[in-house]
GROMACS .gro file of C-alpha atoms in nm:
model
  293
    1MET     CA    1   6.992  25.031 -15.134
    2LEU     CA    2   7.315  25.198 -15.124
    3LEU     CA    3   7.396  25.551 -15.237
    4SER     CA    4   7.682  25.703 -15.364
    5MET     CA    5   7.780  26.027 -15.167
    6THR     CA    6   7.907  26.183 -15.501
    7GLY     CA    7   7.671  26.290 -15.762
    8PHE     CA    8   7.514  26.541 -15.994
    9GLY     CA    9   7.130  26.606 -16.093
   10ARG     CA   10   6.981  26.950 -16.285
   11GLY     CA   11   6.652  27.051 -16.250
   12GLU     CA   12   6.407  27.335 -16.487
   13THR     CA   13   6.114  27.514 -16.440
   14LEU     CA   14   5.942  27.774 -16.695
   15CYS     CA   15   5.755  28.033 -16.524
   16SER     CA   16   5.453  28.194 -16.696
   17ASP     CA   17   5.666  28.552 -16.746
   18GLY     CA   18   5.902  28.338 -16.969
   19ARG     CA   19   6.204  28.330 -16.681
   20LYS     CA   20   6.387  27.992 -16.644
   21LEU     CA   21   6.478  27.865 -16.323
   22THR     CA   22   6.812  27.628 -16.330
   23ILE     CA   23   6.890  27.451 -16.047
   24GLN     CA   24   7.219  27.214 -16.024
   25ILE     CA   25   7.317  26.994 -15.738
   26SER     CA   26   7.663  26.844 -15.670
   27SER     CA   27   7.786  26.698 -15.375
   28VAL     CA   28   8.137  26.509 -15.262
   29ASN     CA   29   8.256  26.272 -14.972
   30ARG     CA   30   8.195  26.414 -14.605
   31LYS     CA   31   8.150  26.247 -14.313
   32GLN     CA   32   7.836  26.520 -14.163
   33LEU     CA   33   7.593  26.689 -14.387
   34GLU     CA   34   7.680  27.029 -14.560
   35ILE     CA   35   7.495  27.252 -14.785
   36ARG     CA   36   7.581  27.541 -14.962
   37PHE     CA   37   7.330  27.694 -15.148
   38SER     CA   38   7.437  27.956 -15.459
   39LEU     CA   39   7.119  28.176 -15.504
   40PRO     CA   40   7.028  28.519 -15.713
   41PRO     CA   41   7.050  28.751 -15.424
   42ASP     CA   42   6.691  28.893 -15.486
   43MET     CA   43   6.590  28.510 -15.383
   44SER     CA   44   6.789  28.439 -15.106
   45ALA     CA   45   6.499  28.411 -14.890
   46LEU     CA   46   6.407  28.068 -15.052
   47GLU     CA   47   6.787  27.915 -14.899
   48ILE     CA   48   6.557  27.818 -14.589
   49PRO     CA   49   6.259  27.597 -14.772
   50GLY     CA   50   6.550  27.436 -15.028
   51ARG     CA   51   6.767  27.350 -14.713
   52LYS     CA   52   6.483  27.178 -14.588
   53LEU     CA   53   6.434  26.973 -14.904
   54VAL     CA   54   6.757  26.916 -14.958
   55ALA     CA   55   6.835  26.763 -14.584
   56GLY     CA   56   6.572  26.533 -14.658
   57GLU     CA   57   6.711  26.381 -14.935
   58ILE     CA   58   7.034  26.351 -14.818
   59SER     CA   59   7.197  26.244 -14.490
   60ARG     CA   60   7.594  26.351 -14.539
   61GLY     CA   61   7.784  26.500 -14.822
   62ALA     CA   62   7.901  26.820 -14.882
   63VAL     CA   63   7.616  26.901 -15.101
   64GLN     CA   64   7.652  27.266 -15.361
   65VAL     CA   65   7.324  27.418 -15.482
   66ARG     CA   66   7.363  27.637 -15.766
   67CYS     CA   67   7.026  27.840 -15.905
   68SER     CA   68   7.019  28.071 -16.192
   69VAL     CA   69   6.741  28.258 -16.363
   70THR     CA   70   6.747  28.357 -16.699
   71ALA     CA   71   6.493  28.530 -16.933
   72ASP     CA   72   6.344  28.372 -17.247
   73SER     CA   73   6.436  28.616 -17.520
   74SER     CA   74   6.055  28.548 -17.663
   75SER     CA   75   5.896  28.698 -17.360
   76GLY     CA   76   6.011  29.050 -17.393
   77CYS     CA   77   6.251  29.256 -17.179
   78ASN     CA   78   6.272  29.194 -16.804
   79ALA     CA   79   6.419  29.527 -16.719
   80GLU     CA   80   6.282  29.837 -16.627
   81VAL     CA   81   6.389  30.212 -16.634
   82ASN     CA   82   6.477  30.384 -16.293
   83CYS     CA   83   6.284  30.712 -16.397
   84ALA     CA   84   6.400  30.926 -16.086
   85LEU     CA   85   6.740  30.824 -16.150
   86LEU     CA   86   6.674  30.893 -16.526
   87ASP     CA   87   6.507  31.261 -16.490
   88LYS     CA   88   6.760  31.371 -16.233
   89LEU     CA   89   7.067  31.290 -16.523
   90ILE     CA   90   6.860  31.455 -16.754
   91ARG     CA   91   6.868  31.756 -16.574
   92GLU     CA   92   7.214  31.754 -16.435
   93SER     CA   93   7.327  31.703 -16.822
   94ARG     CA   94   7.105  31.984 -16.965
   95ALA     CA   95   7.234  32.233 -16.707
   96ALA     CA   96   7.606  32.112 -16.784
   97ARG     CA   97   7.572  32.193 -17.120
   98VAL     CA   98   7.406  32.545 -17.074
   99ARG     CA   99   7.682  32.623 -16.866
  100ALA     CA  100   7.932  32.505 -17.148
  101ASN     CA  101   7.739  32.725 -17.387
  102LEU     CA  102   7.650  32.394 -17.564
  103ALA     CA  103   7.286  32.339 -17.697
  104PRO     CA  104   7.047  32.188 -17.398
  105GLU     CA  105   6.932  31.899 -17.610
  106VAL     CA  106   7.050  31.576 -17.438
  107ALA     CA  107   7.093  31.213 -17.583
  108VAL     CA  108   6.844  31.071 -17.351
  109GLU     CA  109   6.958  30.711 -17.528
  110SER     CA  110   7.280  30.726 -17.400
  111LEU     CA  111   7.205  30.783 -17.056
  112PHE     CA  112   7.118  30.391 -17.015
  113VAL     CA  113   7.400  30.270 -17.011
  114LEU     CA  114   7.507  30.440 -16.691
  115PRO     CA  115   7.463  30.214 -16.352
  116GLY     CA  116   7.165  30.176 -16.180
  117VAL     CA  117   6.914  30.341 -16.479
  118LEU     CA  118   6.848  30.005 -16.638
  119GLU     CA  119   6.746  29.742 -16.447
  120ASN     CA  120   6.644  29.386 -16.447
  121ARG     CA  121   6.318  29.340 -16.286
  122LYS     CA  122   6.353  29.202 -15.943
  123SER     CA  123   6.181  28.856 -15.874
  124ASP     CA  124   5.912  28.884 -15.626
  125VAL     CA  125   6.017  28.613 -15.343
  126GLU     CA  126   5.667  28.627 -15.184
  127SER     CA  127   5.493  28.535 -15.503
  128PRO     CA  128   5.352  28.166 -15.453
  129GLU     CA  129   5.441  28.108 -15.828
  130LEU     CA  130   5.838  28.161 -15.781
  131THR     CA  131   5.836  27.957 -15.453
  132ALA     CA  132   5.644  27.642 -15.669
  133ALA     CA  133   5.849  27.716 -15.940
  134PHE     CA  134   6.168  27.704 -15.726
  135GLU     CA  135   6.054  27.385 -15.553
  136SER     CA  136   5.942  27.211 -15.866
  137ALA     CA  137   6.319  27.284 -16.009
  138LEU     CA  138   6.501  27.187 -15.730
  139THR     CA  139   6.267  26.864 -15.701
  140ALA     CA  140   6.352  26.794 -16.054
  141ALA     CA  141   6.730  26.832 -15.941
  142LEU     CA  142   6.684  26.614 -15.641
  143ARG     CA  143   6.501  26.327 -15.847
  144ASP     CA  144   6.807  26.322 -16.119
  145TYR     CA  145   7.069  26.363 -15.850
  146ARG     CA  146   6.957  26.063 -15.639
  147SER     CA  147   6.919  25.868 -15.981
  148MET     CA  148   7.277  25.915 -16.028
  149ARG     CA  149   7.383  25.824 -15.675
  150THR     CA  150   7.176  25.495 -15.745
  151ARG     CA  151   7.368  25.400 -16.018
  152GLU     CA  152   7.692  25.466 -15.844
  153GLY     CA  153   7.560  25.294 -15.516
  154GLU     CA  154   7.469  24.990 -15.707
  155VAL     CA  155   7.878  24.991 -15.832
  156LEU     CA  156   7.942  25.040 -15.503
  157LYS     CA  157   7.735  24.746 -15.370
  158ASN     CA  158   7.880  24.459 -15.609
  159ASP     CA  159   8.207  24.537 -15.564
  160LEU     CA  160   8.201  24.557 -15.159
  161LEU     CA  161   7.999  24.165 -15.233
  162ALA     CA  162   8.271  24.080 -15.426
  163ARG     CA  163   8.523  24.186 -15.147
  164ILE     CA  164   8.354  24.050 -14.855
  165GLN     CA  165   8.333  23.712 -15.045
  166LYS     CA  166   8.718  23.717 -15.045
  167LEU     CA  167   8.688  23.765 -14.688
  168GLU     CA  168   8.451  23.501 -14.606
  169ASN     CA  169   8.672  23.232 -14.812
  170TRP     CA  170   8.987  23.349 -14.607
  171HIS     CA  171   8.757  23.346 -14.310
  172SER     CA  172   8.675  22.942 -14.364
  173GLU     CA  173   9.087  22.857 -14.426
  174LEU     CA  174   9.134  23.026 -14.082
  175GLU     CA  175   8.855  22.850 -13.913
  176THR     CA  176   9.026  22.517 -14.055
  177MET     CA  177   9.346  22.610 -13.965
  178THR     CA  178   9.296  22.683 -13.584
  179SER     CA  179   9.001  22.385 -13.500
  180ALA     CA  180   9.299  22.183 -13.465
  181TYR     CA  181   9.484  22.361 -13.274
  182PRO     CA  182   9.396  22.254 -12.916
  183GLU     CA  183   9.481  21.907 -12.998
  184MET     CA  184   9.822  22.008 -13.160
  185ALA     CA  185   9.901  22.237 -12.851
  186LYS     CA  186   9.847  21.928 -12.636
  187GLN     CA  187  10.062  21.698 -12.873
  188ARG     CA  188  10.337  21.941 -12.898
  189ILE     CA  189  10.372  21.941 -12.510
  190LEU     CA  190  10.356  21.557 -12.500
  191ALA     CA  191  10.602  21.540 -12.734
  192ARG     CA  192  10.868  21.804 -12.565
  193LEU     CA  193  10.829  21.577 -12.210
  194GLU     CA  194  10.935  21.296 -12.420
  195ASN     CA  195  11.195  21.453 -12.518
  196GLU     CA  196  11.299  21.596 -12.195
  197LYS     CA  197  11.275  21.189 -12.085
  198LEU     CA  198  10.996  21.331 -11.852
  199PRO     CA  199  10.721  21.054 -11.823
  200ILE     CA  200  10.371  21.184 -11.741
  201LEU     CA  201  10.021  21.050 -11.808
  202ALA     CA  202   9.815  21.194 -12.061
  203ASP     CA  203   9.538  21.260 -11.833
  204ASP     CA  204   9.779  21.413 -11.565
  205PRO     CA  205   9.601  21.722 -11.397
  206ALA     CA  206   9.898  21.921 -11.428
  207LEU     CA  207   9.955  21.848 -11.787
  208LEU     CA  208   9.579  21.913 -11.876
  209ARG     CA  209   9.616  22.311 -11.685
  210GLU     CA  210   9.923  22.331 -11.894
  211VAL     CA  211   9.722  22.235 -12.230
  212LEU     CA  212   9.455  22.461 -12.135
  213PHE     CA  213   9.691  22.755 -12.093
  214TYR     CA  214   9.827  22.728 -12.408
  215VAL     CA  215   9.500  22.679 -12.578
  216ASP     CA  216   9.397  22.992 -12.416
  217LYS     CA  217   9.662  23.165 -12.538
  218GLY     CA  218   9.633  23.096 -12.880
  219ASP     CA  219   9.246  23.024 -12.919
  220VAL     CA  220   9.071  23.216 -13.179
  221THR     CA  221   8.727  23.122 -13.140
  222GLU     CA  222   8.606  23.382 -13.037
  223GLU     CA  223   8.717  23.611 -13.326
  224ILE     CA  224   8.616  23.377 -13.566
  225THR     CA  225   8.262  23.391 -13.453
  226ARG     CA  226   8.213  23.768 -13.420
  227LEU     CA  227   8.375  23.765 -13.789
  228THR     CA  228   8.113  23.548 -13.933
  229SER     CA  229   7.864  23.803 -13.725
  230HIS     CA  230   8.043  24.062 -13.880
  231PHE     CA  231   7.995  23.935 -14.209
  232GLN     CA  232   7.629  23.830 -14.171
  233GLN     CA  233   7.538  24.221 -14.066
  234PHE     CA  234   7.767  24.363 -14.335
  235ARG     CA  235   7.548  24.188 -14.601
  236SER     CA  236   7.263  24.326 -14.418
  237PHE     CA  237   7.363  24.674 -14.411
  238LEU     CA  238   7.400  24.622 -14.826
  239GLU     CA  239   7.097  24.551 -14.858
  240SER     CA  240   6.915  24.811 -14.626
  241ALA     CA  241   6.679  25.059 -14.775
  242GLU     CA  242   6.824  25.337 -14.497
  243PRO     CA  243   7.180  25.512 -14.546
  244ALA     CA  244   7.410  25.240 -14.425
  245GLY     CA  245   7.773  25.406 -14.447
  246ARG     CA  246   7.841  25.529 -14.092
  247ASN     CA  247   7.758  25.183 -13.984
  248LEU     CA  248   7.943  25.012 -14.256
  249ASP     CA  249   8.225  25.219 -14.169
  250PHE     CA  250   8.200  25.145 -13.781
  251LEU     CA  251   8.159  24.755 -13.906
  252ALA     CA  252   8.474  24.781 -14.110
  253GLN     CA  253   8.661  24.865 -13.845
  254GLU     CA  254   8.542  24.577 -13.558
  255MET     CA  255   8.633  24.327 -13.868
  256PHE     CA  256   8.961  24.518 -13.886
  257ARG     CA  257   9.001  24.483 -13.519
  258GLU     CA  258   8.912  24.133 -13.482
  259ILE     CA  259   9.130  24.025 -13.774
  260THR     CA  260   9.424  24.208 -13.615
  261THR     CA  261   9.366  24.016 -13.290
  262LEU     CA  262   9.342  23.708 -13.455
  263GLY     CA  263   9.693  23.750 -13.626
  264ASN     CA  264   9.824  23.805 -13.329
  265LYS     CA  265   9.697  23.511 -13.130
  266ALA     CA  266   9.655  23.254 -13.391
  267ALA     CA  267   9.929  22.962 -13.282
  268VAL     CA  268   9.944  22.821 -13.653
  269SER     CA  269  10.191  22.891 -13.893
  270GLY     CA  270   9.974  22.892 -14.199
  271ALA     CA  271   9.765  23.183 -14.038
  272SER     CA  272  10.000  23.486 -14.123
  273PRO     CA  273   9.991  23.518 -14.497
  274VAL     CA  274   9.595  23.455 -14.481
  275VAL     CA  275   9.574  23.705 -14.196
  276VAL     CA  276   9.777  23.980 -14.411
  277ALA     CA  277   9.573  23.939 -14.704
  278PHE     CA  278   9.264  23.966 -14.501
  279LYS     CA  279   9.362  24.318 -14.365
  280ALA     CA  280   9.497  24.459 -14.707
  281GLU     CA  281   9.154  24.388 -14.825
  282MET     CA  282   9.020  24.547 -14.521
  283GLU     CA  283   9.168  24.844 -14.612
  284LYS     CA  284   9.032  24.854 -14.944
  285ILE     CA  285   8.684  24.776 -14.812
  286ARG     CA  286   8.715  25.076 -14.570
  287GLU     CA  287   8.822  25.303 -14.816
  288GLN     CA  288   8.530  25.193 -15.072
  289ILE     CA  289   8.283  25.232 -14.782
  290GLN     CA  290   8.364  25.616 -14.725
  291ASN     CA  291   8.190  25.688 -15.100
  292ILE     CA  292   7.862  25.552 -14.951
  293GLU     CA  293   7.610  25.778 -14.769
   0.00000   0.00000   0.00000
């Protein structure tokens, strides 16, 4: 199946201590795989296993993974007091008040607003529970993310199938137009000789060599055949279970090259408008492929 390179997914896991891990994954188009993690500082060690999970699901694109941790208000306070710092501040405050001839009593609660006195309890990155919670939330986010990419991929697939059908129709027109070219070239040469009053037999070796030269110069049989093969491969890639974006991109370039060569060689007047329409549609296909993983 086709997967879009753009998508969004979200996953959450609730820890036993009431903390909730929330992970969001988003991505945009990129030729190669680029993964960026945004984790709380005390969870940075989990980036390595996180990258392995993400890389196992995604082959290319610019991927952003954001993780946040929030405490459940019903689970109680998730903070701890830096007692050593608080005791030092109390002693310094009392000494300062004595020096200023003030009563030595200190409003301890007012010291809690100072930086470093009241700290959020740090996550234990070595905790199996935290690691499992992180992987669970990330797996859920990846599952949600893949679901969105699958839906968009199906839309892209249907669009490309419709466009390929257009190309196949024009391809059939070109094949019909160019199939009569050898006989047309022969008759053109004979008519030219007749106009010049130069009698010559139809089976004359010199005439046959001339006909072969012109036929070879304007023959597009190889291009027609290769385009037929490319269409078959293109449809096969659209049905593939593996990431097909790179293969489709390469195949689209080859198809564009073949139709360009065909347009340059085809010696029939009706071919040019069809070739122009074919190339314009190919450009749209190439742009659309940039959205596919």
